Amino acid sequence: MASAKVFVLRTCDGETFEIDESVAYVSETIKNMIEDGFGHDLIPLPNVSSKILLKVIEYCRKHVSNFESSKKTSNGDEKDKDNDSWKKEKEAVPEVEKDAEEKARVEELKEWETTFIDIDQQVLFDLLQAANYLNIKGLLVMAAEKAASMIRGKTPEQIRETFNIKNDFTPEEYEDIRKKDAMNDFTPEEYEEIRKKIADNHFTPEEYEQIRKENAWAIE
Amino acid sequence: MLSCKRNVLSQIMKRTKKNKKKLRKKTLIRNQNPQFEEEESAAEEEGDRGEGFSLKSSAPSHSHGVQPLGNLFLSPSTSNSRITGLGNLRILTDELVLDILGFLGGSHLGVLATVSKSFYVFCNHEPLWRNLVLEHLKGDFFFNGSWKSTYISAFYPSFPVLNNGSSDLKVRDFYSDYLFQSWLCASLEMKREWLERDNIERRRGISVEEFILNFEEPNKPVLLEGCLENWAALEKWDKEYLTEVCRDVRFSVGPVEMKLEDYFRYADRVREERPLYLFDPKFAEKVPILGSDYKIPLYFREDLFSVLGGERPDYRWVIIGPAGSGSSFHIDPNSTSAWNAVIKGSKKWVLFPPDVVPPGVHPSPDGAEVACPVSIIEWFMNFYGATRDWKKRPIECVCKAGEVIFVPNGWWHLVINLEESIAITQNYVSRRNLVNVLDFLKRPNASELVSGTMDRTNLYDKFSSAIEATFPGTIDQLVSKAEETAAKQKKPSFWESVTDAKVGQFKFSFGS
């Protein structure tokens, strides 16, 4: 391999990291800084800690190596710009083999991503902010999706617990929302009540229809 | 018919100070923000320099009482409910929180809205619901006053939805610049001073030769009056007629395709920062009678791309949109010139010559991308003022029904509909800009820049050979003429300026 250019990044806590040009370019922010001529010395990243930058670099390295291997097998799914050379390589490998390899690559990437993003909330949010600041779209999407997955399917109380959120509605306000917006879920106690009633068959079909209509749309 | 409420232009012209004060009482924002009011009256004293804005009279106060962050410093309570209300997510910016919420489906957003006041406000952010509607319903949505209610009534039809915003909870201590700004831009009216400058040249009844000599050749914009007299469209085109004639035909509206009836239903009711804009390049193919309801004005009949027949790039569009819709700064594709005729409504235009980059706009050096991060209204709020103190002022005008504007090739332009508008626009190549167009199509990055056709890299070859076949010798003739003129003016051609790509190519940018 030709001698790849190397850049040095410095975090807010004073640590330095050396990375290849291709890895650095995964971050649009760093790429722009280099193109504007700031690559000779240390590239300062005052908004990123070393702990987080380690994670970011891990992501960038994986992204680069994944792209390299995809050049041999993919059908052009990668959205990177300068990928004209892959067309020639593609012709060299027979179709069936390519498909199987491609499948395996995608599978492996998914698994890697799941493990990679299985982190503390605090680290996750720091990573999200870093991805935003460094302008690394894939990482931003991955982290945001992970955060969303921590919200999906939970009741309001569970969400509050997960993220340490205070319920700051007054009882009147809460009632207001439930009646007019009624986008909410039942509280665990209410679920219990309803569940019991259904189990004990205390609802008339009309009552059940009524309740279902009033509040069901958010819990389907 | 166009509703009077939406006729922003006439409202502004008629408004008196008295009405302004009445407006203030209606809006929560004014009452809760002494600083805001101070700025407003200071503005009125100074005349034009102030930050005061007038809200559309149809705009209620922010439906959830969101205030900008600055208010936090003035309020008696020192708490921003955002802090406790978002929990661990409070360290994230509003945009990042919205990025996360963008991954949630409708019912999950609904549940999240009851978690805390802050999440209640975030989850009612209309753009989130707009994305959900467009993703799941594409162009087949029945707009119900807001994107959220549109979504709910589509997916949960048995659920009773109230259409106006008055049922929403008013949150008292929530401060967010991003959410407030978003609401502000959606509710803002065009300030009178943004519409005052009208310095375009106007002509009526000039000959084609005069037009070519005085405007097309020197590449100057002009507003032409009285050349749409023979347009059936001026009489016939209104919402009823168009809906009847187009029925179930679908037109391009942003990322989706919609029937006119559905689009009008949306346009009549919507109030948002970046309304969906109907912009269809195949309207005459889809509904031939529309093509026969108008005629290309005399001045623009030379149409050299026609030598390509069916393979020509997109060249004519019908444009329909509510007040506030429009296009932010751009240069028309393929280095073509354009004309834009207003059939109904009115448009505000701001134009800059090719070598002057408008303030707030950042084109990439190769010209392939233009970053104009702000919406049209935001551009007026933040950057319009800068144009006043510069020698290189833009050309501006308001183009009304029956008028046609000529946009010379390479000119930057921004358009905003001041009321619901219907227009037709065409891009064209004549002998006056043929050389420019060929240069453009020849460029090394033609595959990214050329637009309106599926065949980007070959367009140059196809076009130049077709022209040579139909008008032999023309290209050479025009090229040598252009070289002569350029030598006289000593203007660097695109090729010469390429070497200076990073240095001073855009010499006349505004500030940072």
JSON list of C-alpha atoms in Angstrom, two decimals, chain A residues 35 81 121-122 125-126 128-129 132 140-141 144-145 147-148 151-156 159-160 162-169 173-174 176-177 180-185 213-214 217-218 220, chain B residues 81 84-89 91-93 96 99-101 103-104 106-108 110-120 124 129 148 152 156 158-159 162 167-170 172 369 448 502:
[
{"chain": "A", "resi": 35, "resn": "GLU", "atom": "CA", "xyz": [-8.85, 20.62, 2.98]},
{"chain": "A", "resi": 81, "resn": "LYS", "atom": "CA", "xyz": [-18.57, 9.42, -3.99]},
{"chain": "A", "resi": 121, "resn": "GLN", "atom": "CA", "xyz": [-26.82, 6.23, 28.08]},
{"chain": "A", "resi": 122, "resn": "GLN", "atom": "CA", "xyz": [-24.28, 8.89, 28.92]},
{"chain": "A", "resi": 125, "resn": "PHE", "atom": "CA", "xyz": [-25.53, 10.84, 24.16]},
{"chain": "A", "resi": 126, "resn": "ASP", "atom": "CA", "xyz": [-21.92, 11.99, 24.16]},
{"chain": "A", "resi": 128, "resn": "LEU", "atom": "CA", "xyz": [-24.43, 11.43, 19.44]},
{"chain": "A", "resi": 129, "resn": "GLN", "atom": "CA", "xyz": [-23.13, 14.92, 20.12]},
{"chain": "A", "resi": 132, "resn": "ASN", "atom": "CA", "xyz": [-23.06, 15.74, 15.16]},
{"chain": "A", "resi": 140, "resn": "LEU", "atom": "CA", "xyz": [-25.36, 10.02, 14.05]},
{"chain": "A", "resi": 141, "resn": "VAL", "atom": "CA", "xyz": [-28.09, 7.89, 12.56]},
{"chain": "A", "resi": 144, "resn": "ALA", "atom": "CA", "xyz": [-30.18, 8.40, 17.26]},
{"chain": "A", "resi": 145, "resn": "GLU", "atom": "CA", "xyz": [-31.84, 5.15, 16.26]},
{"chain": "A", "resi": 147, "resn": "ALA", "atom": "CA", "xyz": [-31.87, 6.26, 21.57]},
{"chain": "A", "resi": 148, "resn": "ALA", "atom": "CA", "xyz": [-35.23, 5.97, 19.81]},
{"chain": "A", "resi": 151, "resn": "ILE", "atom": "CA", "xyz": [-38.23, 4.96, 23.93]},
{"chain": "A", "resi": 152, "resn": "ARG", "atom": "CA", "xyz": [-40.25, 2.75, 21.63]},
{"chain": "A", "resi": 153, "resn": "GLY", "atom": "CA", "xyz": [-42.80, 0.46, 23.23]},
{"chain": "A", "resi": 154, "resn": "LYS", "atom": "CA", "xyz": [-42.44, 1.78, 26.77]},
{"chain": "A", "resi": 155, "resn": "THR", "atom": "CA", "xyz": [-45.17, 3.29, 28.89]},
{"chain": "A", "resi": 156, "resn": "PRO", "atom": "CA", "xyz": [-44.72, 6.92, 29.95]},
{"chain": "A", "resi": 159, "resn": "ILE", "atom": "CA", "xyz": [-39.74, 6.21, 29.79]},
{"chain": "A", "resi": 160, "resn": "ARG", "atom": "CA", "xyz": [-39.45, 8.55, 32.76]},
{"chain": "A", "resi": 162, "resn": "THR", "atom": "CA", "xyz": [-35.18, 5.18, 31.83]},
{"chain": "A", "resi": 163, "resn": "PHE", "atom": "CA", "xyz": [-34.16, 8.77, 31.30]},
{"chain": "A", "resi": 164, "resn": "ASN", "atom": "CA", "xyz": [-34.64, 10.21, 34.77]},
{"chain": "A", "resi": 165, "resn": "ILE", "atom": "CA", "xyz": [-37.43, 12.53, 33.71]},
{"chain": "A", "resi": 166, "resn": "LYS", "atom": "CA", "xyz": [-39.70, 14.36, 36.09]},
{"chain": "A", "resi": 167, "resn": "ASN", "atom": "CA", "xyz": [-43.40, 14.29, 35.41]},
{"chain": "A", "resi": 168, "resn": "ASP", "atom": "CA", "xyz": [-44.06, 18.01, 35.60]},
{"chain": "A", "resi": 169, "resn": "PHE", "atom": "CA", "xyz": [-47.69, 18.02, 34.56]},
{"chain": "A", "resi": 173, "resn": "GLU", "atom": "CA", "xyz": [-52.98, 19.37, 32.94]},
{"chain": "A", "resi": 174, "resn": "TYR", "atom": "CA", "xyz": [-52.51, 15.64, 32.67]},
{"chain": "A", "resi": 176, "resn": "ASP", "atom": "CA", "xyz": [-56.51, 17.78, 30.01]},
{"chain": "A", "resi": 177, "resn": "ILE", "atom": "CA", "xyz": [-54.13, 15.96, 27.72]},
{"chain": "A", "resi": 180, "resn": "LYS", "atom": "CA", "xyz": [-58.44, 16.17, 24.55]},
{"chain": "A", "resi": 181, "resn": "ASP", "atom": "CA", "xyz": [-55.23, 14.81, 23.15]},
{"chain": "A", "resi": 182, "resn": "ALA", "atom": "CA", "xyz": [-55.56, 11.44, 24.77]},
{"chain": "A", "resi": 183, "resn": "MET", "atom": "CA", "xyz": [-52.46, 10.30, 23.01]},
{"chain": "A", "resi": 184, "resn": "ASN", "atom": "CA", "xyz": [-51.35, 8.55, 26.10]},
{"chain": "A", "resi": 185, "resn": "ASP", "atom": "CA", "xyz": [-51.14, 5.13, 27.47]},
{"chain": "A", "resi": 213, "resn": "LYS", "atom": "CA", "xyz": [-62.08, 4.14, 21.22]},
{"chain": "A", "resi": 214, "resn": "GLU", "atom": "CA", "xyz": [-61.08, 6.77, 23.71]},
{"chain": "A", "resi": 217, "resn": "TRP", "atom": "CA", "xyz": [-54.97, 4.54, 19.35]},
{"chain": "A", "resi": 218, "resn": "ALA", "atom": "CA", "xyz": [-51.67, 5.07, 21.13]},
{"chain": "A", "resi": 220, "resn": "GLU", "atom": "CA", "xyz": [-52.17, -0.50, 19.50]},
{"chain": "B", "resi": 81, "resn": "SER", "atom": "CA", "xyz": [-38.76, 23.18, 32.37]},
{"chain": "B", "resi": 84, "resn": "THR", "atom": "CA", "xyz": [-36.10, 18.43, 34.32]},
{"chain": "B", "resi": 85, "resn": "GLY", "atom": "CA", "xyz": [-38.48, 17.63, 31.55]},
{"chain": "B", "resi": 86, "resn": "LEU", "atom": "CA", "xyz": [-35.95, 16.04, 29.22]},
{"chain": "B", "resi": 87, "resn": "GLY", "atom": "CA", "xyz": [-34.07, 14.19, 31.90]},
{"chain": "B", "resi": 88, "resn": "ASN", "atom": "CA", "xyz": [-30.80, 12.77, 30.65]},
{"chain": "B", "resi": 89, "resn": "LEU", "atom": "CA", "xyz": [-31.54, 14.07, 27.17]},
{"chain": "B", "resi": 91, "resn": "ILE", "atom": "CA", "xyz": [-27.57, 17.75, 27.35]},
{"chain": "B", "resi": 92, "resn": "LEU", "atom": "CA", "xyz": [-28.58, 17.32, 23.74]},
{"chain": "B", "resi": 93, "resn": "THR", "atom": "CA", "xyz": [-29.45, 20.24, 21.48]},
{"chain": "B", "resi": 96, "resn": "LEU", "atom": "CA", "xyz": [-30.50, 16.26, 18.20]},
{"chain": "B", "resi": 99, "resn": "ASP", "atom": "CA", "xyz": [-33.27, 13.69, 15.28]},
{"chain": "B", "resi": 100, "resn": "ILE", "atom": "CA", "xyz": [-34.03, 10.97, 17.82]},
{"chain": "B", "resi": 101, "resn": "LEU", "atom": "CA", "xyz": [-37.77, 11.59, 17.72]},
{"chain": "B", "resi": 103, "resn": "PHE", "atom": "CA", "xyz": [-37.13, 7.64, 14.32]},
{"chain": "B", "resi": 104, "resn": "LEU", "atom": "CA", "xyz": [-40.34, 7.15, 16.26]},
{"chain": "B", "resi": 106, "resn": "GLY", "atom": "CA", "xyz": [-46.89, 8.05, 15.45]},
{"chain": "B", "resi": 107, "resn": "SER", "atom": "CA", "xyz": [-48.16, 6.11, 18.42]},
{"chain": "B", "resi": 108, "resn": "HIS", "atom": "CA", "xyz": [-44.79, 6.24, 20.14]},
{"chain": "B", "resi": 110, "resn": "GLY", "atom": "CA", "xyz": [-48.11, 10.09, 21.21]},
{"chain": "B", "resi": 111, "resn": "VAL", "atom": "CA", "xyz": [-47.03, 8.15, 24.26]},
{"chain": "B", "resi": 112, "resn": "LEU", "atom": "CA", "xyz": [-43.88, 10.22, 24.64]},
{"chain": "B", "resi": 113, "resn": "ALA", "atom": "CA", "xyz": [-45.96, 13.38, 24.62]},
{"chain": "B", "resi": 114, "resn": "THR", "atom": "CA", "xyz": [-47.42, 12.51, 27.99]},
{"chain": "B", "resi": 115, "resn": "VAL", "atom": "CA", "xyz": [-44.10, 11.95, 29.69]},
{"chain": "B", "resi": 116, "resn": "SER", "atom": "CA", "xyz": [-43.39, 15.59, 30.53]},
{"chain": "B", "resi": 117, "resn": "LYS", "atom": "CA", "xyz": [-44.19, 19.10, 29.38]},
{"chain": "B", "resi": 118, "resn": "SER", "atom": "CA", "xyz": [-40.97, 19.32, 27.42]},
{"chain": "B", "resi": 119, "resn": "PHE", "atom": "CA", "xyz": [-41.65, 16.13, 25.55]},
{"chain": "B", "resi": 120, "resn": "TYR", "atom": "CA", "xyz": [-45.20, 17.29, 25.02]},
{"chain": "B", "resi": 124, "resn": "ASN", "atom": "CA", "xyz": [-46.09, 18.20, 18.79]},
{"chain": "B", "resi": 129, "resn": "TRP", "atom": "CA", "xyz": [-45.71, 14.52, 11.77]},
{"chain": "B", "resi": 148, "resn": "LYS", "atom": "CA", "xyz": [-50.52, 15.66, 13.38]},
{"chain": "B", "resi": 152, "resn": "ILE", "atom": "CA", "xyz": [-54.23, 10.62, 13.43]},
{"chain": "B", "resi": 156, "resn": "TYR", "atom": "CA", "xyz": [-57.01, 6.15, 13.80]},
{"chain": "B", "resi": 158, "resn": "SER", "atom": "CA", "xyz": [-62.44, 6.38, 15.00]},
{"chain": "B", "resi": 159, "resn": "PHE", "atom": "CA", "xyz": [-60.54, 8.79, 17.20]},
{"chain": "B", "resi": 162, "resn": "LEU", "atom": "CA", "xyz": [-60.07, 18.62, 17.10]},
{"chain": "B", "resi": 167, "resn": "SER", "atom": "CA", "xyz": [-57.26, 22.50, 22.59]},
{"chain": "B", "resi": 168, "resn": "ASP", "atom": "CA", "xyz": [-53.54, 22.23, 23.04]},
{"chain": "B", "resi": 169, "resn": "LEU", "atom": "CA", "xyz": [-51.93, 22.59, 26.40]},
{"chain": "B", "resi": 170, "resn": "LYS", "atom": "CA", "xyz": [-50.12, 25.85, 27.09]},
{"chain": "B", "resi": 172, "resn": "ARG", "atom": "CA", "xyz": [-45.50, 27.96, 30.75]},
{"chain": "B", "resi": 369, "resn": "GLU", "atom": "CA", "xyz": [-23.87, 22.14, -4.44]},
{"chain": "B", "resi": 448, "resn": "GLU", "atom": "CA", "xyz": [-23.41, 16.08, -11.08]},
{"chain": "B", "resi": 502, "resn": "LYS", "atom": "CA", "xyz": [-9.82, 28.24, -4.00]}
]
